[in-house]
């Protein structure tokens, strides 16, 4: 059941991908629609579809031009044929219940050695470090999308009281670092240059190429952070090896 | 039973068509930079076009074969030699035990492909042999090749050859397909309209230089800064091989094989798929001239390129059969 009609716009992303754009903003309702449509396409891919990539407010589908040309018709360009396939699917309603949300608890050590930016964030926002931790752990966040790095989750939204812009220049960030960028929060699954303000670190492996499902979190998950001491961090880390 | 690295190169990795189906997990496809060259090179040795292959940059590795093999080189020309004797690219070559393959200087292009008949033993990660350097998975232990690495051949080369010397087989793959454009053709991106009229003109009227900050992830381009009519942020969304993003400093970056799955910079244009190969053989200091085209032309060019590959594949299969069965 749709409470309102969700509008979208379709545009080509080059010659072998197509994007369905639900609006240039971060909005939970739109993101839910993205995830529903992503699931729908996973179940009903069109001939020549390679894969779909959900983002905050858009869903992009990569396709194989040669395979589409074989299936499609000469009356339409490859793009037009793909667009038609998508429009047909978008006209079909998708049930809300089709999307099951998982609830994931993520331990984070907010101690200074793991949180290079927490003191400055507290100072800028005129609150204590304890309050930063409290604000960060008091909400459940939604995984809106994965991107940037294997297993990197874009989650939101943090309380305005701890929202802070990313750094102007990227620095080297340790794997497991938990950061804030604007109202987004996220976890670096791998060591990488990055600009998010780091307020803690999780001992959990967000990404492990050896696992069957290499990423710990999926798009649509609900995430709750909880604070652990350095000792607990080390203990959990051992079990993760 | 192997191909041994006796000296390491700057960035030599095992690649294939890339790893698809995982971009929703943030796992980018990787794969060969120049897939056209990869396919041609594989075809020359009778492999399937997307077989795992070695992609090399200059300076490239030095290899020694510990057993006979059928090989081919494609893509860039790095002035290759076997046992010190120059060997041409785009020919199948029968090499013998203890033959040494090396590369002397970059003549043209940026990436050489080395295919071995029957394929190489490589790590399969999520349905692809391509090396994912960040995830440290796929290819050869998820990393670039180093001295003393031994790449095993999936099948021994069993055809008996007359001489002890290596043999360059007498036909050459014709990589030219019906594309005569000197420029790199682009399609306007969703944020093309954000460019000022002047910047749109500069995009196609002036040329761009590929800077040193260019690698398998993307090419940073130098030009007079381009301007946007709005500072409105773009919410992060998917990007693709060939996506050209406008950076905050007015510069451009063209995304290549190891690009991220998503990005938040304006996507001002996209290099057409049929020109990815041409782009992948450009290097720091090279000039790019862009020209706008339309969706249909882009599609037709890719189909033509694909048709040429199919013809080439048939020709290679035929020649190999004829040569080894005579």
XYZ file of C-alpha atoms in Angstrom:
567
model
C 0.000 0.000 0.000
C 1.403 3.331 -0.990
C 0.427 6.270 1.119
C 1.512 8.539 -1.684
C 2.703 8.183 -5.231
C 6.476 8.176 -5.461
C 7.695 10.105 -8.443
C 10.835 9.164 -10.283
C 12.930 10.172 -13.225
C 14.944 7.852 -15.438
C 18.192 8.861 -17.062
C 21.108 7.083 -18.759
C 24.361 6.711 -16.826
C 26.556 6.448 -19.888
C 25.703 3.832 -22.511
C 25.522 0.729 -20.346
C 23.730 1.790 -17.177
C 20.474 3.469 -16.329
C 19.449 5.319 -13.182
C 16.020 5.637 -11.616
C 16.162 8.792 -9.540
C 13.542 9.289 -6.841
C 14.663 12.849 -5.908
C 17.940 14.550 -4.999
C 17.529 14.286 -1.235
C 18.093 11.877 1.630
C 14.740 10.612 2.753
C 13.796 7.378 4.485
C 10.585 6.886 2.506
C 12.399 7.274 -0.811
C 15.185 4.975 0.335
C 12.627 2.315 1.268
C 11.235 2.527 -2.242
C 14.779 2.191 -3.639
C 15.326 -0.977 -1.606
C 11.934 -2.421 -2.574
C 12.674 -1.815 -6.261
C 16.182 -3.227 -5.818
C 14.690 -6.413 -4.350
C 12.119 -6.543 -7.122
C 14.825 -6.342 -9.793
C 16.917 -8.985 -8.046
C 13.898 -11.270 -8.347
C 12.815 -10.197 -11.825
C 15.925 -9.139 -13.713
C 15.439 -8.213 -17.365
C 17.447 -10.035 -20.055
C 20.910 -8.499 -20.226
C 20.757 -6.951 -16.758
C 24.113 -7.240 -14.994
C 23.256 -5.857 -11.576
C 21.414 -3.157 -9.670
C 23.073 -0.710 -7.289
C 20.873 1.002 -4.697
C 21.888 4.404 -3.355
C 20.156 6.917 -1.040
C 17.553 8.036 -3.505
C 18.353 6.197 -6.683
C 18.698 2.784 -8.186
C 21.178 2.198 -10.992
C 21.096 -0.817 -13.232
C 24.173 -1.874 -15.173
C 23.423 -3.852 -18.323
C 25.233 -5.711 -21.072
C 24.545 -3.915 -24.350
C 25.344 -6.935 -26.484
C 23.009 -9.207 -24.520
C 20.235 -6.592 -24.608
C 20.653 -6.147 -28.363
C 20.140 -9.899 -28.822
C 16.922 -9.854 -26.793
C 15.561 -6.455 -27.706
C 14.060 -5.149 -30.861
C 15.672 -3.145 -33.624
C 12.831 -0.635 -33.422
C 14.220 0.714 -30.183
C 17.699 1.701 -29.103
C 19.225 -0.506 -26.437
C 18.599 2.233 -23.872
C 14.961 2.599 -24.876
C 14.406 -1.126 -24.580
C 15.985 -1.223 -21.110
C 13.949 1.806 -20.069
C 10.794 0.019 -21.195
C 11.721 -3.041 -19.167
C 12.141 -0.869 -16.094
C 8.933 1.066 -16.629
C 7.011 -2.199 -16.855
C 8.469 -3.293 -13.541
C 7.965 0.086 -11.889
C 4.287 -0.075 -12.749
C 3.936 -3.234 -10.713
C 3.313 -2.501 -7.062
C 5.760 -4.037 -4.607
C 4.644 -5.059 -1.166
C 6.087 -3.327 1.848
C 6.445 -6.628 3.647
C 8.813 -7.780 0.936
C 11.567 -5.878 2.740
C 12.619 -7.430 6.021
C 14.815 -5.245 8.182
C 17.546 -6.864 10.212
C 18.511 -5.370 13.556
C 22.268 -5.324 14.050
C 24.191 -4.364 17.186
C 27.682 -2.987 16.608
C 30.142 -2.602 19.492
C 32.278 0.532 19.391
C 35.142 1.616 21.596
C 34.994 5.408 21.861
C 38.227 5.704 23.835
C 40.595 8.419 22.752
C 43.192 6.258 21.006
C 40.492 4.941 18.657
C 38.693 8.265 18.311
C 41.089 10.874 16.931
C 38.352 13.432 16.237
C 35.954 12.964 19.156
C 37.419 15.685 21.405
C 37.401 18.302 18.688
C 33.869 17.355 17.687
C 32.736 17.724 21.301
C 34.484 21.107 21.549
C 32.982 22.407 18.294
C 29.503 21.221 19.262
C 29.959 22.534 22.801
C 29.134 19.240 24.483
C 31.175 16.687 26.436
C 32.785 13.598 24.933
C 30.374 11.501 27.026
C 27.467 13.311 25.425
C 28.853 12.621 21.943
C 28.919 8.915 22.804
C 25.464 9.114 24.313
C 23.982 10.813 21.256
C 25.696 8.396 18.909
C 24.505 5.283 20.774
C 20.995 6.465 21.604
C 19.605 6.167 18.080
C 18.997 3.309 15.692
C 20.396 4.036 12.269
C 19.290 2.856 8.901
C 21.790 1.521 6.357
C 20.774 3.626 3.368
C 23.402 2.310 1.008
C 26.804 0.683 0.638
C 29.473 2.196 -1.520
C 32.878 3.889 -1.608
C 34.702 0.780 -0.299
C 33.703 -2.886 -0.071
C 31.250 -2.982 2.835
C 31.263 0.764 3.591
C 27.838 1.666 4.963
C 26.168 5.035 4.711
C 23.849 5.290 7.719
C 21.668 8.007 9.098
C 20.755 10.157 10.579
C 22.713 11.258 13.601
C 21.363 13.804 16.087
C 21.930 17.399 14.959
C 24.001 17.854 18.157
C 26.783 15.616 16.773
C 26.407 16.359 13.060
C 29.639 17.788 11.635
C 30.987 18.312 8.116
C 33.664 16.007 6.796
C 37.295 17.131 6.774
C 38.447 19.278 3.869
C 41.360 16.915 3.156
C 41.276 13.112 3.501
C 43.572 11.465 6.057
C 44.563 7.825 6.523
C 41.907 5.959 8.431
C 42.222 2.634 10.245
C 39.880 -0.280 9.435
C 36.885 -0.405 11.787
C 36.846 3.354 12.361
C 33.399 4.788 13.011
C 32.866 8.247 11.605
C 30.433 11.085 11.102
C 29.998 13.215 7.968
C 27.166 15.698 8.122
C 24.229 13.758 9.479
C 25.597 10.483 8.175
C 27.457 7.917 10.210
C 29.490 5.073 8.801
C 32.208 2.523 9.409
C 35.417 2.136 7.394
C 35.610 -1.612 6.694
C 39.173 -1.328 5.379
C 42.075 1.020 5.976
C 41.634 3.878 3.527
C 42.110 7.575 3.027
C 38.898 9.296 4.086
C 37.408 12.528 5.321
C 34.887 11.429 7.924
C 35.354 12.593 11.538
C 36.385 9.515 13.514
C 34.745 9.070 16.918
C 35.443 5.398 17.673
C 36.353 1.999 16.346
C 34.530 -1.307 16.163
C 36.364 -4.587 16.750
C 33.973 -6.287 14.318
C 35.049 -7.155 10.815
C 32.703 -5.213 8.579
C 34.328 -6.806 5.560
C 36.064 -10.132 5.159
C 36.725 -11.426 1.659
C 36.858 -14.988 3.021
C 33.280 -14.998 4.295
C 30.468 -16.261 2.071
C 28.747 -12.957 2.617
C 31.789 -10.707 2.811
C 30.028 -7.655 4.228
C 28.575 -7.674 7.731
C 25.861 -5.139 6.962
C 23.324 -4.954 4.151
C 21.359 -2.122 2.722
C 18.144 -1.672 4.754
C 19.628 -2.967 8.039
C 18.891 -1.167 11.312
C 22.040 -0.539 13.301
C 22.484 0.231 16.973
C 25.920 1.144 18.318
C 26.853 0.328 21.899
C 29.972 1.410 23.758
C 32.630 -1.055 24.896
C 35.849 -0.532 26.861
C 39.251 -1.049 25.314
C 39.513 -4.384 27.156
C 36.189 -5.566 25.730
C 37.255 -4.273 22.310
C 40.391 -6.431 22.420
C 38.402 -9.460 23.585
C 35.856 -9.147 20.784
C 38.626 -8.561 18.273
C 40.235 -11.900 19.145
C 36.974 -13.743 18.481
C 36.759 -12.005 15.107
C 40.096 -13.357 13.876
C 54.928 -26.315 -14.804
C 54.786 -22.582 -14.517
C 55.486 -19.047 -15.482
C 57.928 -17.636 -12.981
C 58.367 -13.968 -12.135
C 62.109 -13.380 -12.056
C 61.859 -9.613 -11.671
C 58.788 -7.713 -10.500
C 57.152 -4.885 -12.393
C 55.473 -1.763 -11.056
C 51.905 -3.079 -11.172
C 51.238 -6.463 -12.724
C 47.994 -8.159 -11.794
C 45.772 -10.968 -12.946
C 42.562 -9.589 -14.432
C 39.514 -10.781 -16.315
C 36.166 -9.284 -17.313
C 35.559 -8.143 -13.754
C 33.420 -9.085 -10.807
C 29.773 -8.259 -11.193
C 26.765 -8.669 -8.944
C 28.311 -7.234 -5.785
C 28.278 -3.509 -6.331
C 25.360 -3.199 -3.914
C 27.866 -4.354 -1.252
C 30.327 -1.668 -2.275
C 32.449 -4.265 -4.078
C 33.579 -2.724 -7.339
C 34.061 -4.886 -10.436
C 37.804 -4.306 -11.043
C 38.774 -6.331 -14.160
C 41.072 -5.467 -17.053
C 41.460 -1.775 -17.891
C 41.506 -2.531 -21.633
C 38.995 -5.346 -22.028
C 39.180 -5.183 -25.808
C 42.925 -5.885 -25.749
C 42.408 -8.540 -23.105
C 39.899 -10.334 -25.309
C 42.010 -10.132 -28.459
C 45.081 -11.420 -26.620
C 43.153 -14.350 -25.185
C 41.697 -15.216 -28.581
C 45.175 -15.411 -30.114
C 46.033 -18.357 -27.871
C 42.636 -19.991 -28.258
C 41.330 -18.993 -24.818
C 37.827 -17.807 -24.141
C 37.868 -13.991 -24.429
C 37.407 -13.381 -20.702
C 40.020 -15.855 -19.465
C 42.250 -14.632 -16.618
C 45.190 -12.730 -18.085
C 48.187 -10.785 -16.805
C 47.879 -6.997 -17.088
C 51.141 -5.081 -16.886
C 52.267 -1.471 -16.618
C 55.729 -0.175 -17.435
C 58.239 -1.176 -16.069
C 56.781 -4.656 -16.413
C 57.867 -7.939 -14.872
C 60.397 -10.343 -16.363
C 59.112 -13.905 -16.710
C 60.707 -17.253 -17.207
C 58.767 -20.217 -18.535
C 59.553 -23.483 -16.797
C 57.663 -25.415 -19.470
C 56.584 -24.877 -23.089
C 53.520 -22.670 -23.539
C 51.496 -20.863 -26.163
C 51.408 -17.149 -25.325
C 50.422 -13.818 -26.854
C 50.953 -10.152 -26.038
C 48.401 -7.448 -26.695
C 47.456 -3.914 -25.733
C 50.441 -1.585 -25.351
C 53.822 -2.024 -27.029
C 56.580 -2.228 -24.403
C 59.182 -3.522 -26.842
C 59.030 -7.139 -25.730
C 61.762 -9.689 -26.207
C 62.230 -13.393 -25.634
C 65.777 -14.414 -24.771
C 66.815 -10.963 -25.951
C 65.217 -11.256 -29.402
C 62.426 -8.794 -30.153
C 58.964 -10.351 -30.453
C 55.914 -8.698 -31.972
C 52.633 -8.137 -30.186
C 49.355 -9.613 -31.436
C 50.949 -12.852 -32.576
C 50.630 -16.231 -30.917
C 54.081 -17.392 -29.809
C 55.228 -20.856 -28.814
C 57.769 -20.548 -26.020
C 59.987 -23.301 -24.684
C 61.369 -24.250 -21.324
C 63.635 -21.587 -19.762
C 62.632 -18.899 -22.272
C 62.748 -15.431 -20.724
C 60.170 -12.779 -21.612
C 60.918 -9.161 -20.836
C 59.899 -5.643 -21.780
C 62.389 -2.905 -22.597
C 60.706 0.432 -23.138
C 57.204 1.850 -23.459
C 56.748 2.495 -27.187
C 53.051 3.211 -27.089
C 50.080 2.495 -24.884
C 49.909 2.040 -21.138
C 49.002 -1.590 -20.482
C 50.290 -4.853 -21.915
C 48.333 -8.091 -21.686
C 49.997 -11.482 -21.529
C 47.732 -14.444 -22.289
C 48.757 -18.038 -21.798
C 47.002 -20.802 -23.742
C 44.716 -22.864 -21.534
C 44.737 -20.189 -18.860
C 46.485 -19.575 -15.574
C 45.643 -20.985 -12.173
C 44.254 -18.059 -10.189
C 42.139 -17.366 -7.107
C 38.460 -17.104 -7.827
C 36.751 -14.602 -5.546
C 33.042 -13.973 -6.015
C 33.003 -15.447 -9.520
C 35.958 -13.578 -10.912
C 39.714 -14.051 -11.123
C 40.409 -10.341 -11.273
C 42.674 -9.005 -8.567
C 40.877 -6.774 -6.073
C 43.768 -4.908 -4.500
C 41.717 -3.216 -1.756
C 39.902 -6.391 -0.726
C 43.169 -8.344 -1.149
C 41.284 -11.087 -2.955
C 41.160 -12.713 -6.375
C 43.907 -13.185 -8.958
C 47.253 -14.034 -7.413
C 46.678 -13.895 -3.654
C 44.791 -10.638 -4.126
C 47.952 -8.677 -4.883
C 50.291 -7.569 -7.654
C 52.888 -10.036 -8.884
C 56.284 -10.077 -7.200
C 59.659 -11.634 -7.812
C 59.644 -15.412 -7.306
C 55.885 -15.784 -7.733
C 55.045 -18.863 -9.769
C 51.938 -18.833 -11.901
C 50.780 -22.309 -12.710
C 49.360 -23.158 -16.114
C 45.953 -24.755 -16.059
C 46.883 -27.111 -18.897
C 50.308 -28.147 -20.104
C 51.037 -27.154 -23.685
C 51.199 -30.562 -25.275
C 51.668 -29.857 -28.959
C 55.104 -30.938 -30.040
C 57.075 -28.245 -31.822
C 59.888 -28.743 -34.273
C 62.494 -26.389 -32.873
C 63.983 -25.673 -29.492
C 63.695 -21.942 -30.200
C 60.555 -19.992 -29.553
C 58.292 -19.641 -32.601
C 56.310 -16.579 -33.572
C 53.274 -17.898 -35.420
C 52.897 -16.170 -38.786
C 49.550 -14.354 -38.457
C 48.751 -11.149 -36.638
C 45.441 -10.167 -35.099
C 43.953 -7.112 -36.764
C 42.643 -4.989 -33.909
C 41.336 -2.181 -36.123
C 37.587 -2.001 -36.212
C 35.373 0.504 -37.952
C 36.105 3.454 -35.698
C 37.996 6.349 -37.185
C 37.391 8.989 -34.526
C 40.519 10.591 -33.141
C 38.603 11.968 -30.170
C 37.248 10.185 -27.154
C 33.494 10.186 -27.566
C 31.366 11.113 -24.571
C 27.725 11.212 -23.630
C 26.404 14.028 -21.479
C 25.954 12.989 -17.851
C 23.004 13.759 -15.622
C 24.773 16.872 -14.293
C 26.078 18.084 -17.690
C 23.542 20.885 -17.475
C 25.267 22.240 -14.376
C 28.257 23.362 -16.438
C 28.285 26.977 -17.543
C 27.980 27.591 -21.285
C 31.659 28.487 -21.413
C 32.663 25.330 -19.541
C 30.571 23.192 -21.862
C 32.451 24.717 -24.778
C 35.809 24.200 -23.097
C 34.892 20.593 -22.519
C 34.939 19.739 -26.185
C 36.834 22.644 -27.738
C 39.980 22.302 -25.640
C 42.038 19.248 -24.832
C 42.730 17.731 -21.428
C 46.035 16.370 -20.178
C 46.147 13.174 -18.128
C 48.052 13.976 -14.925
C 50.409 11.828 -12.865
C 47.547 11.269 -10.413
C 46.157 8.594 -12.647
C 45.889 4.896 -11.969
C 43.533 1.942 -12.312
C 40.929 3.818 -10.239
C 40.752 6.870 -12.419
C 42.532 9.553 -14.434
C 42.791 13.094 -13.094
C 42.704 15.538 -15.978
C 44.254 18.980 -16.257
C 42.611 21.852 -18.054
C 41.388 25.343 -17.323
C 38.990 24.836 -14.376
C 35.406 24.163 -15.381
C 32.587 25.964 -13.620
C 29.244 24.868 -12.358
C 26.153 27.071 -12.239
C 25.124 25.580 -8.899
C 26.744 24.413 -5.694
C 23.875 22.100 -4.887
C 25.288 18.844 -3.579
C 24.710 15.637 -5.473
C 23.492 12.863 -3.199
C 25.823 9.865 -3.575
C 24.700 7.547 -6.319
C 26.135 4.862 -8.597
C 28.928 5.606 -11.040
C 30.442 3.508 -13.801
C 33.614 2.852 -15.800
C 34.016 5.963 -17.946
C 32.007 8.300 -15.713
C 33.570 11.771 -15.753
C 33.105 13.619 -12.470
C 33.526 17.337 -11.872
C 35.664 17.898 -8.789
C 35.215 20.852 -6.424
C 38.393 22.501 -7.793
C 36.958 22.533 -11.325
C 39.072 19.596 -12.473
C 37.825 16.330 -13.910
C 38.335 12.702 -13.021
C 37.518 9.857 -15.408
C 36.667 6.685 -13.540
C 38.453 3.534 -14.677
C 38.391 -0.194 -13.844
C 39.000 0.081 -10.081
C 36.491 2.922 -9.625
C 34.293 3.115 -6.551
C 30.748 1.825 -6.911
C 29.186 5.159 -5.927
C 30.190 8.788 -5.918
C 28.936 12.171 -4.861
C 30.543 14.477 -7.427
C 28.528 15.752 -10.386
C 28.596 13.267 -13.263
C 29.099 15.656 -16.122
C 29.787 13.086 -18.848
C 30.535 9.451 -19.630
C 33.093 8.027 -22.030
C 31.301 5.642 -24.387
C 32.040 1.934 -23.792
C 33.529 1.443 -27.253
C 36.247 3.960 -26.332
C 37.191 2.524 -22.934
C 39.935 0.533 -24.628
C 41.424 3.618 -26.285
C 41.225 5.481 -22.977
C 42.819 2.615 -21.049
C 45.893 2.811 -23.287
C 46.459 6.503 -22.526
C 48.941 7.544 -19.877
C 50.096 10.538 -17.847
C 51.037 13.381 -20.173
C 48.760 12.238 -23.010
C 46.167 14.660 -24.323
C 42.493 13.795 -24.537
C 40.125 15.521 -26.910
C 36.485 14.868 -26.091
C 33.608 14.983 -28.539
C 29.938 14.698 -27.663
C 27.902 11.991 -29.270
C 24.483 10.432 -28.734
C 23.250 7.240 -27.111
C 22.475 5.487 -30.373
C 25.920 6.131 -31.864
C 27.539 4.894 -28.661
C 25.511 1.705 -28.786
C 26.195 1.101 -32.472
C 29.926 1.563 -32.005
C 30.014 -0.973 -29.192
C 28.061 -3.486 -31.266
C 30.473 -2.965 -34.184
C 33.434 -3.449 -31.869
C 31.866 -6.642 -30.580
C 31.222 -7.916 -34.111
C 34.857 -7.333 -34.973
C 35.881 -9.329 -31.904
C 33.675 -12.225 -32.969
C 35.231 -12.277 -36.444
C 38.667 -12.152 -34.899
C 37.820 -15.006 -32.596
C 36.723 -17.175 -35.520
C 39.836 -16.283 -37.465
C 42.115 -17.087 -34.523
C 40.442 -20.418 -33.865
C 40.724 -21.335 -37.539
C 44.394 -20.346 -37.820
C 45.383 -22.191 -34.670
C 43.639 -25.347 -35.810
C 45.203 -25.140 -39.228
C 48.673 -24.538 -37.841
C 48.732 -27.257 -35.240
C 46.946 -29.902 -37.309
C 48.989 -29.539 -40.456
